[in-house]
């Protein structure tokens, strides 16, 4: 069995250990294996080694450019760089596994010598290869639903693992955006994924939860806003919360011009940083962002705000 050199001690924590803790602090969201508390929200820099991501597809597709950009992300304030080789934008099709590996492995290998790297993948084989190359966290937008081998791999190796809310492949995910109560529904569905990790022998302390902003959440409704406003409801699951709202379509709609045309992704960074400050102040463990320098400032402002009696 593969054993990650980054793996932590075994042992599970019952879900209800954090139930009576205040839900507006990162510490209350529970201990995370391999990531000590740093007193503020972490900044996860986005590195898309893809030709078709919604925001910067193609910009960092060449290996050398991707590595250089990753180094810049660390230099500008990223605590983690999240490397992905498959676009998950609405409507995107799957990439061949061999191509995904070709895109990400050399980038992960080089950047792991600079700072903490996470691998953004739905495939267990890609996750395993990336961990062998130095990745210390697996960010799976499907929460283990896309590949039945993912959760057993994650559980066996006690790897920090992002469980995102996901209802199906990107190609048709927006057709699944139907909820009775989006906050309660998303919380319940993420809770089921936590249970799946624990049932596979995983450790409660290895799990990070993500509301899946923009994934089966329509930008012309209050879906995304409700989840962000009520982040404490996810925090009540007792796990750290990751938020990935940077440059997403709901912000483009909010900032639409007089003719109703949504603001383009590259012009949404100021609004993205505003979201960063708000969720960091609300106790998010990390934000996944593109404009790292501005967002690193935003989390520090939020940390000072939270520290004020």
mmCIF file of C-alpha atoms in Angstrom:
data_model
loop_
_atom_site.group_PDB
_atom_site.id
_atom_site.type_symbol
_atom_site.label_atom_id
_atom_site.label_comp_id
_atom_site.label_asym_id
_atom_site.label_seq_id
_atom_site.Cartn_x
_atom_site.Cartn_y
_atom_site.Cartn_z
ATOM 1 C CA UNK A 1 0.000 0.000 0.000
ATOM 2 C CA UNK A 2 1.238 3.454 -0.809
ATOM 3 C CA UNK A 3 2.187 5.401 2.310
ATOM 4 C CA UNK A 4 2.749 9.134 1.951
ATOM 5 C CA UNK A 5 5.915 10.479 3.509
ATOM 6 C CA UNK A 6 3.676 13.351 4.576
ATOM 7 C CA UNK A 7 1.203 11.118 6.431
ATOM 8 C CA UNK A 8 0.255 11.897 10.026
ATOM 9 C CA UNK A 9 -0.607 9.772 13.025
ATOM 10 C CA UNK A 10 -3.714 7.638 12.787
ATOM 11 C CA UNK A 11 -6.804 8.036 14.916
ATOM 12 C CA UNK A 12 -10.244 9.473 14.351
ATOM 13 C CA UNK A 13 -11.996 12.285 16.144
ATOM 14 C CA UNK A 14 -15.755 12.045 16.684
ATOM 15 C CA UNK A 15 -17.767 14.639 14.783
ATOM 16 C CA UNK A 16 -19.386 15.985 17.912
ATOM 17 C CA UNK A 17 -16.105 16.996 19.581
ATOM 18 C CA UNK A 18 -16.430 20.461 18.053
ATOM 19 C CA UNK A 19 -20.172 20.780 18.443
ATOM 20 C CA UNK A 20 -20.073 23.033 21.499
ATOM 21 C CA UNK A 21 -17.232 25.245 20.280
ATOM 22 C CA UNK A 22 -17.888 28.735 18.916
ATOM 23 C CA UNK A 23 -18.165 28.572 15.138
ATOM 24 C CA UNK A 24 -16.703 31.976 14.295
ATOM 25 C CA UNK A 25 -13.050 31.065 14.782
ATOM 26 C CA UNK A 26 -10.720 28.941 12.683
ATOM 27 C CA UNK A 27 -9.494 27.098 15.775
ATOM 28 C CA UNK A 28 -13.070 26.054 16.536
ATOM 29 C CA UNK A 29 -13.273 24.317 13.179
ATOM 30 C CA UNK A 30 -10.934 21.613 14.428
ATOM 31 C CA UNK A 31 -7.313 20.532 14.286
ATOM 32 C CA UNK A 32 -5.970 19.796 10.804
ATOM 33 C CA UNK A 33 -3.266 17.183 10.453
ATOM 34 C CA UNK A 34 -0.045 18.646 9.085
ATOM 35 C CA UNK A 35 -1.140 22.289 9.254
ATOM 36 C CA UNK A 36 -0.598 24.053 12.593
ATOM 37 C CA UNK A 37 -2.657 27.131 13.404
ATOM 38 C CA UNK A 38 -0.978 30.303 12.086
ATOM 39 C CA UNK A 39 -3.397 32.744 13.680
ATOM 40 C CA UNK A 40 -5.098 33.821 10.463
ATOM 41 C CA UNK A 41 -6.806 32.549 7.341
ATOM 42 C CA UNK A 42 -4.415 30.881 4.914
ATOM 43 C CA UNK A 43 -4.023 32.050 1.312
ATOM 44 C CA UNK A 44 -4.142 29.304 -1.331
ATOM 45 C CA UNK A 45 -2.899 30.546 -4.695
ATOM 46 C CA UNK A 46 -4.546 29.145 -7.821
ATOM 47 C CA UNK A 47 -2.239 27.673 -10.468
ATOM 48 C CA UNK A 48 -4.182 26.345 -13.451
ATOM 49 C CA UNK A 49 -1.930 24.350 -15.770
ATOM 50 C CA UNK A 50 -4.748 24.224 -18.315
ATOM 51 C CA UNK A 51 -5.690 25.751 -21.668
ATOM 52 C CA UNK A 52 -9.350 26.266 -20.748
ATOM 53 C CA UNK A 53 -9.890 27.429 -17.150
ATOM 54 C CA UNK A 54 -12.558 30.122 -16.876
ATOM 55 C CA UNK A 55 -10.265 32.863 -15.610
ATOM 56 C CA UNK A 56 -6.732 32.359 -16.887
ATOM 57 C CA UNK A 57 -6.877 29.308 -19.137
ATOM 58 C CA UNK A 58 -3.725 28.997 -21.227
ATOM 59 C CA UNK A 59 -1.774 31.657 -19.370
ATOM 60 C CA UNK A 60 0.254 29.124 -17.367
ATOM 61 C CA UNK A 61 -0.143 26.079 -19.608
ATOM 62 C CA UNK A 62 3.560 25.748 -20.422
ATOM 63 C CA UNK A 63 5.505 24.012 -17.669
ATOM 64 C CA UNK A 64 8.203 26.664 -17.277
ATOM 65 C CA UNK A 65 5.639 29.464 -17.105
ATOM 66 C CA UNK A 66 3.567 27.529 -14.579
ATOM 67 C CA UNK A 67 6.566 26.966 -12.315
ATOM 68 C CA UNK A 68 7.607 30.613 -12.530
ATOM 69 C CA UNK A 69 4.081 31.734 -11.706
ATOM 70 C CA UNK A 70 3.936 29.357 -8.753
ATOM 71 C CA UNK A 71 7.154 30.835 -7.377
ATOM 72 C CA UNK A 72 5.631 34.298 -7.809
ATOM 73 C CA UNK A 73 2.517 33.194 -5.921
ATOM 74 C CA UNK A 74 4.647 32.134 -2.957
ATOM 75 C CA UNK A 75 6.667 35.339 -3.151
ATOM 76 C CA UNK A 76 3.495 37.439 -3.166
ATOM 77 C CA UNK A 77 2.026 35.832 -0.070
ATOM 78 C CA UNK A 78 0.549 32.417 -0.861
ATOM 79 C CA UNK A 79 0.744 29.964 2.022
ATOM 80 C CA UNK A 80 -0.160 27.090 -0.319
ATOM 81 C CA UNK A 81 -0.110 26.819 -4.114
ATOM 82 C CA UNK A 82 -2.928 24.703 -5.574
ATOM 83 C CA UNK A 83 -1.843 23.038 -8.825
ATOM 84 C CA UNK A 84 -4.531 21.742 -11.174
ATOM 85 C CA UNK A 85 -4.355 20.179 -14.621
ATOM 86 C CA UNK A 86 -8.064 19.872 -15.418
ATOM 87 C CA UNK A 87 -10.534 22.727 -15.748
ATOM 88 C CA UNK A 88 -13.691 22.390 -13.658
ATOM 89 C CA UNK A 89 -15.428 25.480 -15.039
ATOM 90 C CA UNK A 90 -19.133 25.061 -15.883
ATOM 91 C CA UNK A 91 -19.435 23.075 -19.104
ATOM 92 C CA UNK A 92 -15.882 21.702 -19.039
ATOM 93 C CA UNK A 93 -15.186 18.171 -20.285
ATOM 94 C CA UNK A 94 -12.851 15.696 -18.574
ATOM 95 C CA UNK A 95 -9.171 15.529 -19.498
ATOM 96 C CA UNK A 96 -7.355 12.280 -20.266
ATOM 97 C CA UNK A 97 -5.606 11.035 -17.083
ATOM 98 C CA UNK A 98 -2.206 10.792 -18.762
ATOM 99 C CA UNK A 99 -2.508 14.374 -19.971
ATOM 100 C CA UNK A 100 -3.482 15.578 -16.505
ATOM 101 C CA UNK A 101 -0.392 13.896 -15.069
ATOM 102 C CA UNK A 102 1.814 15.366 -17.779
ATOM 103 C CA UNK A 103 0.594 18.847 -16.940
ATOM 104 C CA UNK A 104 0.894 18.799 -13.169
ATOM 105 C CA UNK A 105 3.720 16.515 -12.059
ATOM 106 C CA UNK A 106 6.747 18.598 -13.111
ATOM 107 C CA UNK A 107 5.101 21.694 -11.668
ATOM 108 C CA UNK A 108 4.328 20.032 -8.341
ATOM 109 C CA UNK A 109 7.837 18.588 -8.127
ATOM 110 C CA UNK A 110 9.544 21.952 -8.614
ATOM 111 C CA UNK A 111 7.213 24.007 -6.440
ATOM 112 C CA UNK A 112 7.259 21.528 -3.544
ATOM 113 C CA UNK A 113 10.871 22.581 -2.998
ATOM 114 C CA UNK A 114 9.671 26.171 -2.525
ATOM 115 C CA UNK A 115 6.603 25.802 -0.292
ATOM 116 C CA UNK A 116 3.487 23.746 0.490
ATOM 117 C CA UNK A 117 1.711 22.491 -2.637
ATOM 118 C CA UNK A 118 -1.777 21.054 -2.975
ATOM 119 C CA UNK A 119 -2.988 19.020 -5.926
ATOM 120 C CA UNK A 120 -6.363 19.916 -7.406
ATOM 121 C CA UNK A 121 -7.645 16.649 -8.872
ATOM 122 C CA UNK A 122 -10.586 14.261 -8.854
ATOM 123 C CA UNK A 123 -8.401 11.232 -9.676
ATOM 124 C CA UNK A 124 -6.720 9.017 -7.092
ATOM 125 C CA UNK A 125 -3.871 8.093 -9.458
ATOM 126 C CA UNK A 126 -3.069 11.763 -10.034
ATOM 127 C CA UNK A 127 -3.307 12.498 -6.316
ATOM 128 C CA UNK A 128 -0.943 9.642 -5.473
ATOM 129 C CA UNK A 129 1.622 10.682 -8.085
ATOM 130 C CA UNK A 130 1.434 14.300 -6.952
ATOM 131 C CA UNK A 131 1.921 13.334 -3.296
ATOM 132 C CA UNK A 132 4.949 11.273 -4.304
ATOM 133 C CA UNK A 133 6.204 14.412 -6.080
ATOM 134 C CA UNK A 134 5.805 16.479 -2.903
ATOM 135 C CA UNK A 135 2.189 17.649 -2.620
ATOM 136 C CA UNK A 136 0.963 17.849 0.983
ATOM 137 C CA UNK A 137 -2.801 18.280 0.474
ATOM 138 C CA UNK A 138 -5.401 16.915 -1.951
ATOM 139 C CA UNK A 139 -8.122 19.285 -3.154
ATOM 140 C CA UNK A 140 -10.871 17.160 -4.707
ATOM 141 C CA UNK A 141 -13.801 19.187 -6.040
ATOM 142 C CA UNK A 142 -15.900 16.014 -6.188
ATOM 143 C CA UNK A 143 -15.433 15.121 -2.526
ATOM 144 C CA UNK A 144 -14.535 11.586 -3.555
ATOM 145 C CA UNK A 145 -17.581 11.040 -5.761
ATOM 146 C CA UNK A 146 -15.786 11.110 -9.126
ATOM 147 C CA UNK A 147 -13.290 8.325 -8.374
ATOM 148 C CA UNK A 148 -14.174 5.495 -5.951
ATOM 149 C CA UNK A 149 -10.467 4.944 -5.267
ATOM 150 C CA UNK A 150 -9.872 8.450 -3.949
ATOM 151 C CA UNK A 151 -11.274 8.184 -0.438
ATOM 152 C CA UNK A 152 -9.572 4.837 0.357
ATOM 153 C CA UNK A 153 -6.258 6.342 -0.786
ATOM 154 C CA UNK A 154 -6.763 9.510 1.239
ATOM 155 C CA UNK A 155 -7.900 7.607 4.321
ATOM 156 C CA UNK A 156 -5.044 5.102 4.230
ATOM 157 C CA UNK A 157 -2.438 7.844 4.045
ATOM 158 C CA UNK A 158 -3.996 10.385 6.453
ATOM 159 C CA UNK A 159 -3.593 13.140 3.883
ATOM 160 C CA UNK A 160 -5.190 16.551 4.436
ATOM 161 C CA UNK A 161 -8.178 16.421 2.103
ATOM 162 C CA UNK A 162 -10.602 19.054 0.840
ATOM 163 C CA UNK A 163 -14.156 17.707 0.649
ATOM 164 C CA UNK A 164 -16.068 20.061 -1.632
ATOM 165 C CA UNK A 165 -19.808 20.104 -2.211
ATOM 166 C CA UNK A 166 -20.368 18.574 -5.658
ATOM 167 C CA UNK A 167 -23.427 17.285 -7.462
ATOM 168 C CA UNK A 168 -21.967 16.056 -10.718
ATOM 169 C CA UNK A 169 -19.592 16.713 -13.619
ATOM 170 C CA UNK A 170 -18.889 20.248 -14.764
ATOM 171 C CA UNK A 171 -20.417 19.614 -18.182
ATOM 172 C CA UNK A 172 -23.954 19.726 -16.747
ATOM 173 C CA UNK A 173 -23.585 20.693 -13.094
ATOM 174 C CA UNK A 174 -25.729 23.818 -13.280
ATOM 175 C CA UNK A 175 -28.735 21.679 -14.217
ATOM 176 C CA UNK A 176 -28.425 20.164 -10.721
ATOM 177 C CA UNK A 177 -28.706 23.505 -8.897
ATOM 178 C CA UNK A 178 -32.047 22.842 -7.200
ATOM 179 C CA UNK A 179 -32.355 23.187 -3.426
ATOM 180 C CA UNK A 180 -35.044 23.342 -0.762
ATOM 181 C CA UNK A 181 -32.734 25.205 1.629
ATOM 182 C CA UNK A 182 -29.304 25.639 0.096
ATOM 183 C CA UNK A 183 -27.403 26.106 3.345
ATOM 184 C CA UNK A 184 -29.009 23.104 5.045
ATOM 185 C CA UNK A 185 -28.813 20.971 1.894
ATOM 186 C CA UNK A 186 -25.127 21.705 1.264
ATOM 187 C CA UNK A 187 -24.270 21.108 4.917
ATOM 188 C CA UNK A 188 -26.077 17.759 4.878
ATOM 189 C CA UNK A 189 -24.413 16.620 1.643
ATOM 190 C CA UNK A 190 -20.936 17.605 2.859
ATOM 191 C CA UNK A 191 -21.616 15.798 6.129
ATOM 192 C CA UNK A 192 -22.303 12.649 4.115
ATOM 193 C CA UNK A 193 -18.896 12.978 2.445
ATOM 194 C CA UNK A 194 -17.224 13.363 5.836
ATOM 195 C CA UNK A 195 -18.972 10.155 6.873
ATOM 196 C CA UNK A 196 -17.600 8.438 3.756
ATOM 197 C CA UNK A 197 -14.027 9.367 4.693
ATOM 198 C CA UNK A 198 -14.530 8.114 8.249
ATOM 199 C CA UNK A 199 -16.176 4.897 7.040
ATOM 200 C CA UNK A 200 -13.061 4.210 4.961
ATOM 201 C CA UNK A 201 -10.922 4.462 8.089
ATOM 202 C CA UNK A 202 -9.962 8.099 7.676
ATOM 203 C CA UNK A 203 -9.214 10.585 10.413
ATOM 204 C CA UNK A 204 -11.672 13.364 11.207
ATOM 205 C CA UNK A 205 -8.686 15.694 11.588
ATOM 206 C CA UNK A 206 -7.575 15.298 7.964
ATOM 207 C CA UNK A 207 -10.752 16.805 6.491
ATOM 208 C CA UNK A 208 -11.319 20.344 5.187
ATOM 209 C CA UNK A 209 -14.769 21.311 3.897
ATOM 210 C CA UNK A 210 -15.603 23.597 0.980
ATOM 211 C CA UNK A 211 -19.119 24.840 0.084
ATOM 212 C CA UNK A 212 -18.320 24.626 -3.636
ATOM 213 C CA UNK A 213 -19.038 28.214 -4.622
ATOM 214 C CA UNK A 214 -20.164 28.222 -8.257
ATOM 215 C CA UNK A 215 -20.491 24.428 -8.486
ATOM 216 C CA UNK A 216 -24.167 23.613 -9.050
ATOM 217 C CA UNK A 217 -24.966 27.058 -7.643
ATOM 218 C CA UNK A 218 -26.541 29.437 -10.114
ATOM 219 C CA UNK A 219 -24.978 32.910 -10.354
ATOM 220 C CA UNK A 220 -28.377 34.519 -10.999
ATOM 221 C CA UNK A 221 -29.736 33.397 -7.594
ATOM 222 C CA UNK A 222 -28.694 33.890 -3.978
ATOM 223 C CA UNK A 223 -27.123 30.401 -3.826
ATOM 224 C CA UNK A 224 -23.517 31.552 -3.449
ATOM 225 C CA UNK A 225 -24.338 34.549 -1.281
ATOM 226 C CA UNK A 226 -26.349 32.447 1.169
ATOM 227 C CA UNK A 227 -23.502 29.976 1.612
ATOM 228 C CA UNK A 228 -20.977 32.753 2.183
ATOM 229 C CA UNK A 229 -23.250 34.606 4.589
ATOM 230 C CA UNK A 230 -23.886 31.456 6.628
ATOM 231 C CA UNK A 231 -20.388 30.001 6.589
ATOM 232 C CA UNK A 232 -20.768 29.272 10.289
ATOM 233 C CA UNK A 233 -23.234 26.512 9.403
ATOM 234 C CA UNK A 234 -20.456 24.630 7.623
ATOM 235 C CA UNK A 235 -18.122 25.443 10.488
ATOM 236 C CA UNK A 236 -20.535 23.725 12.838
ATOM 237 C CA UNK A 237 -19.470 20.434 11.248
ATOM 238 C CA UNK A 238 -16.275 20.876 13.254
ATOM 239 C CA UNK A 239 -13.860 21.091 10.325
ATOM 240 C CA UNK A 240 -11.774 23.901 8.779
ATOM 241 C CA UNK A 241 -13.516 25.673 5.894
ATOM 242 C CA UNK A 242 -11.941 26.523 2.533
ATOM 243 C CA UNK A 243 -13.668 29.122 0.341
ATOM 244 C CA UNK A 244 -13.037 29.422 -3.399
ATOM 245 C CA UNK A 245 -14.996 32.444 -4.638
ATOM 246 C CA UNK A 246 -12.253 34.230 -6.564
ATOM 247 C CA UNK A 247 -13.347 35.737 -9.919
ATOM 248 C CA UNK A 248 -16.473 33.576 -10.108
ATOM 249 C CA UNK A 249 -19.570 34.324 -12.143
ATOM 250 C CA UNK A 250 -21.772 35.491 -9.274
ATOM 251 C CA UNK A 251 -19.353 38.396 -8.782
ATOM 252 C CA UNK A 252 -19.401 39.168 -12.494
ATOM 253 C CA UNK A 253 -23.183 39.443 -12.346
ATOM 254 C CA UNK A 254 -23.069 41.666 -9.280
ATOM 255 C CA UNK A 255 -20.639 44.002 -11.063
ATOM 256 C CA UNK A 256 -22.436 43.973 -14.425
ATOM 257 C CA UNK A 257 -22.301 47.101 -16.553
ATOM 258 C CA UNK A 258 -25.281 49.319 -17.420
ATOM 259 C CA UNK A 259 -26.205 47.011 -20.293
ATOM 260 C CA UNK A 260 -26.257 43.973 -18.009
ATOM 261 C CA UNK A 261 -23.047 42.455 -19.352
ATOM 262 C CA UNK A 262 -21.210 40.648 -16.525
ATOM 263 C CA UNK A 263 -17.803 42.009 -15.640
ATOM 264 C CA UNK A 264 -15.038 39.773 -17.113
ATOM 265 C CA UNK A 265 -13.193 37.408 -14.745
ATOM 266 C CA UNK A 266 -9.889 39.299 -14.830
ATOM 267 C CA UNK A 267 -11.673 42.458 -13.628
ATOM 268 C CA UNK A 268 -13.258 40.843 -10.563
ATOM 269 C CA UNK A 269 -10.217 40.868 -8.281
ATOM 270 C CA UNK A 270 -11.260 43.803 -6.080
ATOM 271 C CA UNK A 271 -14.608 42.137 -5.392
ATOM 272 C CA UNK A 272 -12.832 38.831 -4.782
ATOM 273 C CA UNK A 273 -10.617 40.476 -2.169
ATOM 274 C CA UNK A 274 -13.705 41.893 -0.471
ATOM 275 C CA UNK A 275 -15.094 38.365 -0.191
ATOM 276 C CA UNK A 276 -11.729 37.217 1.164
ATOM 277 C CA UNK A 277 -11.815 39.819 3.937
ATOM 278 C CA UNK A 278 -15.386 38.894 4.866
ATOM 279 C CA UNK A 279 -14.908 35.129 5.019
ATOM 280 C CA UNK A 280 -11.530 35.424 6.738
ATOM 281 C CA UNK A 281 -13.167 37.605 9.390
ATOM 282 C CA UNK A 282 -15.886 34.946 9.689
ATOM 283 C CA UNK A 283 -13.276 32.277 10.459
ATOM 284 C CA UNK A 284 -12.463 30.590 7.132
ATOM 285 C CA UNK A 285 -9.379 28.384 7.330
ATOM 286 C CA UNK A 286 -8.248 29.319 3.820
ATOM 287 C CA UNK A 287 -9.273 31.171 0.679
ATOM 288 C CA UNK A 288 -8.433 29.904 -2.805
ATOM 289 C CA UNK A 289 -7.580 32.974 -4.883
ATOM 290 C CA UNK A 290 -5.944 34.284 -8.038
ATOM 291 C CA UNK A 291 -4.714 37.765 -6.998
ATOM 292 C CA UNK A 292 -2.580 36.528 -4.133
ATOM 293 C CA UNK A 293 -0.901 39.776 -3.117
ATOM 294 C CA UNK A 294 -4.165 41.661 -2.557
ATOM 295 C CA UNK A 295 -5.799 38.729 -0.823
ATOM 296 C CA UNK A 296 -2.814 38.232 1.474
ATOM 297 C CA UNK A 297 -3.341 41.830 2.595
ATOM 298 C CA UNK A 298 -7.065 41.187 3.024
ATOM 299 C CA UNK A 299 -6.555 38.210 5.344
ATOM 300 C CA UNK A 300 -4.161 40.194 7.492
ATOM 301 C CA UNK A 301 -6.689 42.997 7.818
ATOM 302 C CA UNK A 302 -9.318 40.413 8.768
ATOM 303 C CA UNK A 303 -6.996 38.838 11.338
ATOM 304 C CA UNK A 304 -6.403 42.203 12.980
ATOM 305 C CA UNK A 305 -10.151 42.868 12.960
ATOM 306 C CA UNK A 306 -10.828 39.526 14.648
ATOM 307 C CA UNK A 307 -8.141 40.145 17.262
ATOM 308 C CA UNK A 308 -9.665 43.417 18.419
ATOM 309 C CA UNK A 309 -11.589 42.970 21.699
#
